Amino acid sequence: MIIAIDGPAASGKGTLARLLARHYGLKHLDTGSLYRAVALAILNAGGDPADQACALKIARQMDFNQFSDDELRGAGVGEAASVVAAMPEVRAIMLKRQRAFAAEPPGAVLDGRDIGTIVCPDADVKLFVTALAGVRAGRRFEEAVLRGQDGSYEEVLRDIERRDERDTNRAIAPLKPAADAHLLDTSELDIETAFQAAVRVIDGST
Ligand code: CDP
């Protein structure tokens, strides 16, 4: 079984994807972490994330396991990732990796921006997870505080809105629900309630 989960920044799709993978005995791929890894490698090398030649060179020779989750979630990495993610050649490399992952038994939950539309258009179930930008920023700000990162709620909100705008309006694989995706708005749901709602959708459509 393949479950495709897409949605904007900090919508709760990552946590949901992890819980669903455990519940259904599937593997999980956080596809954003691939773009974040390329972005972080560029930043660490003192490069410019907007430099396509540099991004492509790094993406081609990447060891995708070299960074911890805390490093991938560091300040500025999400923003740089969304710049890199708008490059077609970089996306082509990622597409291969993601499809190879999804094809391995016993199946997988993948979360990202274009899973239901491009990476796994034949997924058994597609969820598009959203929440109000202010709610998403609040969640991401709490995570940043727990990680001991600096920055204000307003900065987090601006980062989220800028990224949503870039991800939604880019020419390649923009953030949008697949025509056959089930929408799940988590603005007023805690994670357990969102998980139960997702399970009902999945059990009802498989
Ligand atoms: O966790 P969060 O929602 O903040 O972001 P993420 O899923 O780690 O993704 C970081 C960035 O990677 C996004 O803003 C997108 O630009 C890009 N991305 C993408 O283009 N396609 C995907 N399938 C996953 C992420």
Short mmCIF file of C-alpha atoms and ligand atoms in Angstrom, two decimals:
data_model
loop_
_atom_site.label_atom_id
_atom_site.label_comp_id
_atom_site.label_asym_id
_atom_site.label_seq_id
_atom_site.Cartn_x
_atom_site.Cartn_y
_atom_site.Cartn_z
CA MET A 1 0.00 0.00 0.00
CA ILE A 2 1.18 3.53 -0.80
CA ILE A 3 -0.17 6.49 1.17
CA ALA A 4 0.60 9.93 -0.27
CA ILE A 5 0.45 12.91 2.10
CA ASP A 6 0.93 16.45 0.89
CA GLY A 7 0.45 19.84 2.42
CA PRO A 8 2.01 23.20 3.24
CA ALA A 9 4.77 23.84 5.77
CA ALA A 10 4.07 22.69 9.32
CA SER A 11 0.60 21.38 8.52
CA GLY A 12 1.25 18.28 10.64
CA LYS A 13 1.80 15.96 7.67
CA GLY A 14 5.16 14.68 8.94
CA THR A 15 3.87 13.59 12.34
CA LEU A 16 0.77 12.13 10.73
CA ALA A 17 2.86 10.24 8.17
CA ARG A 18 5.05 8.72 10.90
CA LEU A 19 2.04 7.59 12.94
CA LEU A 20 0.27 6.16 9.88
CA ALA A 21 3.41 4.27 8.79
CA ARG A 22 3.63 2.66 12.22
CA HIS A 23 -0.10 1.87 12.29
CA TYR A 24 -0.13 0.18 8.85
CA GLY A 25 3.37 -1.41 9.07
CA LEU A 26 4.73 0.66 6.18
CA LYS A 27 8.00 2.51 5.66
CA HIS A 28 8.04 6.30 5.87
CA LEU A 29 9.84 8.86 3.74
CA ASP A 30 9.86 12.52 4.71
CA THR A 31 10.62 13.81 1.22
CA GLY A 32 11.20 17.36 2.47
CA SER A 33 14.29 16.05 4.26
CA LEU A 34 15.85 15.24 0.85
CA TYR A 35 15.53 18.86 -0.29
CA ARG A 36 16.62 20.08 3.13
CA ALA A 37 19.76 17.88 2.94
CA VAL A 38 20.78 19.35 -0.42
CA ALA A 39 20.13 22.87 0.88
CA LEU A 40 22.13 22.29 4.06
CA ALA A 41 25.07 20.80 2.15
CA ILE A 42 25.12 23.92 -0.04
CA LEU A 43 24.93 26.25 2.96
CA ASN A 44 27.68 24.32 4.78
CA ALA A 45 29.91 24.60 1.72
CA GLY A 46 29.37 28.38 1.73
CA GLY A 47 27.37 28.16 -1.52
CA ASP A 48 24.27 30.01 -2.68
CA PRO A 49 21.08 27.86 -2.73
CA ALA A 50 19.93 29.80 -5.81
CA ASP A 51 23.02 28.68 -7.80
CA GLN A 52 21.57 25.89 -9.98
CA ALA A 53 24.91 24.42 -11.11
CA CYS A 54 26.11 24.16 -7.51
CA ALA A 55 22.79 22.68 -6.30
CA LEU A 56 22.81 20.07 -9.05
CA LYS A 57 26.43 19.06 -8.42
CA ILE A 58 25.71 18.61 -4.70
CA ALA A 59 22.42 16.78 -5.30
CA ARG A 60 24.15 14.29 -7.65
CA GLN A 61 26.78 13.27 -5.11
CA MET A 62 24.76 13.60 -1.91
CA ASP A 63 24.97 11.23 1.01
CA PHE A 64 21.40 11.76 2.19
CA ASN A 65 22.06 10.27 5.62
CA GLN A 66 24.81 12.62 6.71
CA PHE A 67 22.65 15.08 8.67
CA SER A 68 20.65 14.70 11.88
CA ASP A 69 17.03 15.76 12.06
CA ASP A 70 18.01 18.71 14.25
CA GLU A 71 20.50 19.88 11.62
CA LEU A 72 17.95 19.52 8.82
CA ARG A 73 15.44 21.53 10.82
CA GLY A 74 17.92 24.31 11.65
CA ALA A 75 17.19 27.98 10.94
CA GLY A 76 17.19 28.93 7.27
CA VAL A 77 17.28 25.36 5.95
CA GLY A 78 13.57 25.20 5.05
CA GLU A 79 13.82 28.46 3.15
CA ALA A 80 16.93 27.31 1.24
CA ALA A 81 15.25 23.95 0.58
CA SER A 82 12.31 25.63 -1.12
CA VAL A 83 14.70 27.55 -3.39
CA VAL A 84 16.51 24.34 -4.37
CA ALA A 85 13.18 22.50 -4.75
CA ALA A 86 12.10 24.83 -7.56
CA MET A 87 14.91 23.51 -9.81
CA PRO A 88 13.75 20.87 -12.32
CA GLU A 89 17.10 19.00 -12.51
CA VAL A 90 17.26 18.70 -8.73
CA ARG A 91 13.67 17.46 -8.63
CA ALA A 92 14.46 14.85 -11.29
CA ILE A 93 17.15 13.33 -9.04
CA MET A 94 14.77 13.33 -6.07
CA LEU A 95 11.96 11.83 -8.11
CA LYS A 96 14.01 8.72 -8.87
CA ARG A 97 14.94 8.22 -5.21
CA GLN A 98 11.37 8.70 -4.02
CA ARG A 99 9.86 6.33 -6.58
CA ALA A 100 12.48 3.67 -5.82
CA PHE A 101 11.66 3.99 -2.11
CA ALA A 102 7.91 3.75 -2.75
CA ALA A 103 8.35 0.65 -4.92
CA GLU A 104 10.03 -1.41 -2.18
CA PRO A 105 7.83 -3.83 -0.25
CA PRO A 106 5.79 -3.61 1.91
CA GLY A 107 4.87 -0.12 0.67
CA ALA A 108 5.25 3.29 2.18
CA VAL A 109 3.86 6.53 3.46
CA LEU A 110 5.53 9.48 1.72
CA ASP A 111 4.94 13.06 2.77
CA GLY A 112 5.79 16.21 0.84
CA ARG A 113 4.34 18.63 -1.67
CA ASP A 114 3.95 16.64 -4.90
CA ILE A 115 3.53 13.05 -3.74
CA GLY A 116 -0.09 12.62 -4.85
CA THR A 117 0.36 14.64 -8.04
CA ILE A 118 3.80 13.63 -9.38
CA VAL A 119 5.76 11.12 -7.28
CA CYS A 120 3.01 8.55 -6.66
CA PRO A 121 -0.01 9.51 -8.80
CA ASP A 122 -1.33 5.94 -8.39
CA ALA A 123 -1.12 5.93 -4.58
CA ASP A 124 -3.84 3.90 -2.85
CA VAL A 125 -4.84 6.88 -0.71
CA LYS A 126 -3.99 10.56 -0.95
CA LEU A 127 -4.35 13.05 1.86
CA PHE A 128 -3.88 16.80 1.60
CA VAL A 129 -3.26 18.14 5.08
CA THR A 130 -3.78 21.83 5.76
CA ALA A 131 -4.16 24.21 8.67
CA LEU A 132 -4.43 27.99 9.03
CA ALA A 133 -1.05 29.69 8.60
CA GLY A 134 -1.21 31.18 12.11
CA VAL A 135 -1.83 27.76 13.64
CA ARG A 136 1.03 26.23 11.64
CA ALA A 137 3.39 29.01 12.67
CA GLY A 138 2.42 28.47 16.32
CA ARG A 139 3.28 24.77 16.09
CA ARG A 140 6.58 25.40 14.31
CA PHE A 141 7.49 28.13 16.81
CA GLU A 142 6.91 25.70 19.71
CA GLU A 143 9.18 23.14 18.04
CA ALA A 144 11.88 25.80 17.57
CA VAL A 145 11.65 26.78 21.25
CA LEU A 146 12.01 23.12 22.27
CA ARG A 147 15.11 22.87 20.05
CA GLY A 148 16.55 25.95 21.77
CA GLN A 149 16.48 27.97 18.53
CA ASP A 150 16.24 31.78 18.54
CA GLY A 151 13.59 33.70 16.63
CA SER A 152 10.09 35.05 17.12
CA TYR A 153 6.65 33.73 16.22
CA GLU A 154 6.40 36.51 13.61
CA GLU A 155 9.61 35.35 11.90
CA VAL A 156 8.36 31.78 11.79
CA LEU A 157 5.05 32.94 10.31
CA ARG A 158 6.85 35.00 7.64
CA ASP A 159 9.08 32.02 6.76
CA ILE A 160 6.05 29.74 6.40
CA GLU A 161 4.11 32.22 4.27
CA ARG A 162 7.11 32.90 2.00
CA ARG A 163 7.71 29.19 1.50
CA ASP A 164 4.03 28.41 0.86
CA GLU A 165 3.98 31.17 -1.74
CA ARG A 166 7.13 29.88 -3.50
CA ASP A 167 6.04 26.23 -3.30
CA THR A 168 2.55 26.99 -4.62
CA ASN A 169 3.58 29.24 -7.49
CA ARG A 170 6.63 27.46 -8.89
CA ALA A 171 6.45 26.12 -12.42
CA ILE A 172 7.43 22.54 -11.56
CA ALA A 173 5.51 20.23 -9.21
CA PRO A 174 3.72 23.01 -7.32
CA LEU A 175 2.08 22.44 -3.97
CA LYS A 176 -1.54 21.54 -4.71
CA PRO A 177 -3.99 18.79 -3.82
CA ALA A 178 -4.33 15.94 -6.32
CA ALA A 179 -7.80 15.81 -7.84
CA ASP A 180 -8.51 12.62 -5.88
CA ALA A 181 -6.96 13.74 -2.56
CA HIS A 182 -8.94 13.79 0.69
CA LEU A 183 -8.61 17.15 2.43
CA LEU A 184 -7.83 17.16 6.15
CA ASP A 185 -7.79 20.52 7.93
CA THR A 186 -5.96 20.10 11.24
CA SER A 187 -6.41 23.72 12.43
CA GLU A 188 -8.63 22.59 15.28
CA LEU A 189 -7.45 19.00 15.65
CA ASP A 190 -4.80 17.67 18.01
CA ILE A 191 -2.51 15.02 16.58
CA GLU A 192 -4.46 12.04 17.97
CA THR A 193 -7.75 13.35 16.51
CA ALA A 194 -6.06 14.07 13.16
CA PHE A 195 -4.60 10.55 13.17
CA GLN A 196 -8.02 8.98 13.86
CA ALA A 197 -9.56 11.05 11.05
CA ALA A 198 -6.83 9.93 8.64
CA VAL A 199 -7.29 6.26 9.60
CA ARG A 200 -11.03 6.55 8.93
CA VAL A 201 -10.33 7.96 5.46
CA ILE A 202 -7.72 5.31 4.66
CA ASP A 203 -9.76 2.37 5.98
CA GLY A 204 -12.77 3.69 4.10
CA SER A 205 -10.96 3.87 0.78
CA THR A 206 -8.79 0.71 0.74
O1 CDP B 1 8.34 20.32 7.36
P1 CDP B 1 7.96 21.44 6.44
O2 CDP B 1 6.56 21.28 5.96
O3 CDP B 1 8.26 22.79 7.00
O4 CDP B 1 8.91 21.38 5.16
P2 CDP B 1 9.50 20.10 4.43
O5 CDP B 1 8.41 19.12 4.14
O6 CDP B 1 10.70 19.62 5.17
O7 CDP B 1 9.96 20.72 3.01
C1 CDP B 1 10.96 21.72 2.90
C2 CDP B 1 10.83 22.31 1.51
O8 CDP B 1 11.15 21.28 0.55
C3 CDP B 1 9.44 22.78 1.11
O9 CDP B 1 9.19 24.14 1.45
C4 CDP B 1 9.41 22.55 -0.39
O10 CDP B 1 9.91 23.65 -1.10
C5 CDP B 1 10.35 21.38 -0.61
N1 CDP B 1 9.66 20.13 -0.89
C6 CDP B 1 9.20 19.91 -2.18
O11 CDP B 1 9.32 20.79 -3.03
N2 CDP B 1 8.64 18.73 -2.52
C7 CDP B 1 8.47 17.77 -1.61
N3 CDP B 1 7.91 16.61 -1.97
C8 CDP B 1 8.88 17.98 -0.27
C9 CDP B 1 9.45 19.18 0.06
#
